[in-house]
PDB file of C-alpha atoms in Angstrom:
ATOM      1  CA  UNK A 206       0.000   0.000   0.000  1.00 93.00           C
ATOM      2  CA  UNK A 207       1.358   3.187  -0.809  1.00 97.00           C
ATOM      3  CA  UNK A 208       0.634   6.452   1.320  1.00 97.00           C
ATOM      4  CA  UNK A 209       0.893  10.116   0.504  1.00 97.00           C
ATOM      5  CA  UNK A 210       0.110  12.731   3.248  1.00 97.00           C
ATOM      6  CA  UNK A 211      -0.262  16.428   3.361  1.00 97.00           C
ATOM      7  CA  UNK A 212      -1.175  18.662   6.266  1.00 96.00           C
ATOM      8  CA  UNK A 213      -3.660  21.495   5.102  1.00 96.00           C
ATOM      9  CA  UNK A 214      -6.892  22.992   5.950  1.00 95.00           C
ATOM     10  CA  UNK A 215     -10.358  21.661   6.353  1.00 95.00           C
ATOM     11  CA  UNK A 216     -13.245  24.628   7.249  1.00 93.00           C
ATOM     12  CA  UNK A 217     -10.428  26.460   8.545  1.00 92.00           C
ATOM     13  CA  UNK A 218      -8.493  23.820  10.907  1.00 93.00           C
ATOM     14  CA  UNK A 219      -5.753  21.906  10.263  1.00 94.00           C
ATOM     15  CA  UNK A 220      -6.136  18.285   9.171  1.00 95.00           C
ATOM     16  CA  UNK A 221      -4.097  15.969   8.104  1.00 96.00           C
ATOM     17  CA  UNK A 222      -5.388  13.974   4.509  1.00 97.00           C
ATOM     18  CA  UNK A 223      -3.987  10.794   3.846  1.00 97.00           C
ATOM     19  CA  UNK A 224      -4.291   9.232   0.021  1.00 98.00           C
ATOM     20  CA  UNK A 225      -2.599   6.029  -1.405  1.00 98.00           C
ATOM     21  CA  UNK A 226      -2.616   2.989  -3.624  1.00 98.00           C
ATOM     22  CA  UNK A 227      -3.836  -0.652  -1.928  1.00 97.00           C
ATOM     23  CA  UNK A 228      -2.039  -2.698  -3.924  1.00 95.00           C
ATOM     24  CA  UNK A 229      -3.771  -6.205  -3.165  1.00 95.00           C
ATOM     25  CA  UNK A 230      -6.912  -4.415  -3.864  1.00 95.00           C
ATOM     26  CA  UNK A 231      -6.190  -3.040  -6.582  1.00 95.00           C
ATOM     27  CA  UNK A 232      -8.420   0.798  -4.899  1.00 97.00           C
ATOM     28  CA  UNK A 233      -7.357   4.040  -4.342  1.00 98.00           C
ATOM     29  CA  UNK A 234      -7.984   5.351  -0.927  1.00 98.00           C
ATOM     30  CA  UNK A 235      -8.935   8.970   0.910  1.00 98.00           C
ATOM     31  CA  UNK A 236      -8.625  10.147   4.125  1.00 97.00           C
ATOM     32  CA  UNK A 237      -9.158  13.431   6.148  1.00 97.00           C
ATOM     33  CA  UNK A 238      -8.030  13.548  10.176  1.00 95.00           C
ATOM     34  CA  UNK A 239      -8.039  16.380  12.237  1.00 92.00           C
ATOM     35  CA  UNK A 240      -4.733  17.243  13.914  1.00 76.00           C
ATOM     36  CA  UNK A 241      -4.795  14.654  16.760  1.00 64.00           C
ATOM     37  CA  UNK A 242      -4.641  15.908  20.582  1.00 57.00           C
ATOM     38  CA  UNK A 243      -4.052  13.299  23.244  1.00 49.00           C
ATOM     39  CA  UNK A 244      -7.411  13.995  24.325  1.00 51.00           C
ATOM     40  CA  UNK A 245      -9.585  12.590  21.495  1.00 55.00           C
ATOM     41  CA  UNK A 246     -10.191   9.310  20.452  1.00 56.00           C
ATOM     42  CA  UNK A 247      -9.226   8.173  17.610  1.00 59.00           C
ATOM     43  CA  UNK A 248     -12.259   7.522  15.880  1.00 59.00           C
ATOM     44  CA  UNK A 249     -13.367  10.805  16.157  1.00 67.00           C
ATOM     45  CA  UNK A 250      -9.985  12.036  14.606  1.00 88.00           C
ATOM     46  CA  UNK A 251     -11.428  10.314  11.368  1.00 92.00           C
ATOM     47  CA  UNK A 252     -13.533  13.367   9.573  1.00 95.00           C
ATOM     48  CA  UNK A 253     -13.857  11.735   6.301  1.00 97.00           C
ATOM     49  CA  UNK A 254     -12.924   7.670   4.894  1.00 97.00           C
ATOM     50  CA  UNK A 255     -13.191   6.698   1.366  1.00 98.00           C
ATOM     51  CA  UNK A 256     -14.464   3.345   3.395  1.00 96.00           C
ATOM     52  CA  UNK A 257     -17.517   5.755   3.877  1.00 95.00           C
ATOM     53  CA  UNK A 258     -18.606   5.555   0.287  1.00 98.00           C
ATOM     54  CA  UNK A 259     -18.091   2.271  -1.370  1.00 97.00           C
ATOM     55  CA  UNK A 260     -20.392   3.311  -4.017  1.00 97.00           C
ATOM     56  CA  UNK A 261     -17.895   5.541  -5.243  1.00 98.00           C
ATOM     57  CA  UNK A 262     -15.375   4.481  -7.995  1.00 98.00           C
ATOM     58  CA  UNK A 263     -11.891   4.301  -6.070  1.00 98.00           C
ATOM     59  CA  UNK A 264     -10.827   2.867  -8.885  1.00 97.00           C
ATOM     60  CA  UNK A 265     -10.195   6.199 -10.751  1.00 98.00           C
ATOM     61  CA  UNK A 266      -7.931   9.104  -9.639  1.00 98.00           C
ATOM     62  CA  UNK A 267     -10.771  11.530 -10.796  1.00 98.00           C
ATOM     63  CA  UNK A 268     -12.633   9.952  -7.703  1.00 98.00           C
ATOM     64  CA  UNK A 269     -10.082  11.071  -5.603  1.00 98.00           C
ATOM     65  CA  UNK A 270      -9.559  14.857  -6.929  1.00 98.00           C
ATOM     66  CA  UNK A 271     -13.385  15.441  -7.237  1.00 98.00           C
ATOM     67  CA  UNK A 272     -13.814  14.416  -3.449  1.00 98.00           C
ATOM     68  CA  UNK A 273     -11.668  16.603  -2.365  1.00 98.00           C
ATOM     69  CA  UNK A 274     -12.700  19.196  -4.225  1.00 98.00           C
ATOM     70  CA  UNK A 275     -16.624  18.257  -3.174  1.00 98.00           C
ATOM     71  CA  UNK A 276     -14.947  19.103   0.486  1.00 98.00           C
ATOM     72  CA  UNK A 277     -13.264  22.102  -0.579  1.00 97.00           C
ATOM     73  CA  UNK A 278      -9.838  20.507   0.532  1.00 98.00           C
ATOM     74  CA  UNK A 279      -6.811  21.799  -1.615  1.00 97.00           C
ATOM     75  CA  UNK A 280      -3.568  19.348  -1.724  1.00 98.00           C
ATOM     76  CA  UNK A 281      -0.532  19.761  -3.864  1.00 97.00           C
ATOM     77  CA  UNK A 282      -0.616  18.518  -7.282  1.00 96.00           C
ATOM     78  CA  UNK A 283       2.375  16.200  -6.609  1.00 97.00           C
ATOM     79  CA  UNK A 284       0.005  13.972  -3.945  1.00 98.00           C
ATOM     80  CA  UNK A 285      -2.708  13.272  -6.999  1.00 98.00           C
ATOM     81  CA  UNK A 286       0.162  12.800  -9.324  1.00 98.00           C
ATOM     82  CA  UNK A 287       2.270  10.479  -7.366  1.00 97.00           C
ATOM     83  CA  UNK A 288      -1.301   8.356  -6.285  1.00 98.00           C
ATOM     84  CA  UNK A 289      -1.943   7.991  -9.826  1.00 98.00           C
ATOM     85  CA  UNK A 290       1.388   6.437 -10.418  1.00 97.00           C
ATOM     86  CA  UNK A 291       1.391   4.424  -7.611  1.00 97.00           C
ATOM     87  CA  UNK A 292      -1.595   2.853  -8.994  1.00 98.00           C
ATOM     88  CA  UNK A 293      -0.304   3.122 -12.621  1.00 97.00           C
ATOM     89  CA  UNK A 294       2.691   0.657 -12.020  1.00 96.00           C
ATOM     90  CA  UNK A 295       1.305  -1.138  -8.777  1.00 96.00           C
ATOM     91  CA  UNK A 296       3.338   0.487  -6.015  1.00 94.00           C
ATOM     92  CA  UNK A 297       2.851  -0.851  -2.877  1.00 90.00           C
ATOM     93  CA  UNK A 298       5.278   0.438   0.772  1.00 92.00           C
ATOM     94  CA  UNK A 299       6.085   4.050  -0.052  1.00 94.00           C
ATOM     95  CA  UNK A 300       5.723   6.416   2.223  1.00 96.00           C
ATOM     96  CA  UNK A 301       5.688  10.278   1.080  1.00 97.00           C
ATOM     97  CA  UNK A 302       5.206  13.564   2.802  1.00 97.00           C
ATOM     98  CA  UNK A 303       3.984  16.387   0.588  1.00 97.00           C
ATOM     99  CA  UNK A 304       3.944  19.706   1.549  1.00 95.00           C
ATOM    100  CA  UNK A 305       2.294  22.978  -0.173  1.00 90.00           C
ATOM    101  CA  UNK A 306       5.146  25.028  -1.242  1.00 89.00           C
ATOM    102  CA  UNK A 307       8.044  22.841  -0.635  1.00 90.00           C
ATOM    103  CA  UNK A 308       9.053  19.411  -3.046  1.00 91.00           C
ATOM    104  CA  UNK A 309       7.588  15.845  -1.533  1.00 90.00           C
ATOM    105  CA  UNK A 310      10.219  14.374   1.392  1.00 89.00           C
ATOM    106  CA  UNK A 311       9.837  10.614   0.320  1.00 89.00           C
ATOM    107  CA  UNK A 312       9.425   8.663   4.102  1.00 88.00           C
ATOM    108  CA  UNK A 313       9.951   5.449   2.810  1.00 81.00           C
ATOM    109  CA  UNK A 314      10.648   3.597  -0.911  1.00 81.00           C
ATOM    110  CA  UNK A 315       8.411   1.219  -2.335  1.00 68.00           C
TER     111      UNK A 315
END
């Protein structure tokens, strides 16, 4: 499974979303969590799950970028772009950090 995060900003607090390529199931994946305090659970860090909608096609990258944009959620282009190609050539165990006006930090190669 691959996993690209960003930190940005949800109805004006910060969250954290989290996209990738599952591999063995051959889906894409979406999520949006607020910025964690030791005080909340962490179910209720989860504000949105693509596991939410299964109706949806997470097949497609377009599924991806239109649900974000359906939350008003801005990420960097190089999160949709490097999802795309992790599902494109079936990466699986990379781990990147992307960040608004700075280049991805790559966590961990696939």
């Amino acid at each position: 499974m691959s996993q690209h995060s960003v930190r940005t900003r949800y109805q004006g607090d910060e969250v954290v979303v989290i996209a990738g390529y599952d591999r063995p199931l051959n889906d894409l994946f979406l999520q949006v969590l607020s910025h964690q305090h030791a005080s909340v659970a962490a179910e209720e860090c989860v504000l949105y799950s693509s596991l939410h909608e299964p109706q949806r096609d997470w097949t497609d990258i377009n599924t991806v970028s239109d649900k974000l944009i359906e939350l008003g959620i801005e990420v960097p282009d190089s999160l949709l772009e490097a999802v795309y190609l992790d599902q494109l050539f079936h990466v699986g165990n990379r781990m990147v950090r992307h960040h608004i006006n700075q280049p991805p930090e790559v966590l961990l190669a696939g």
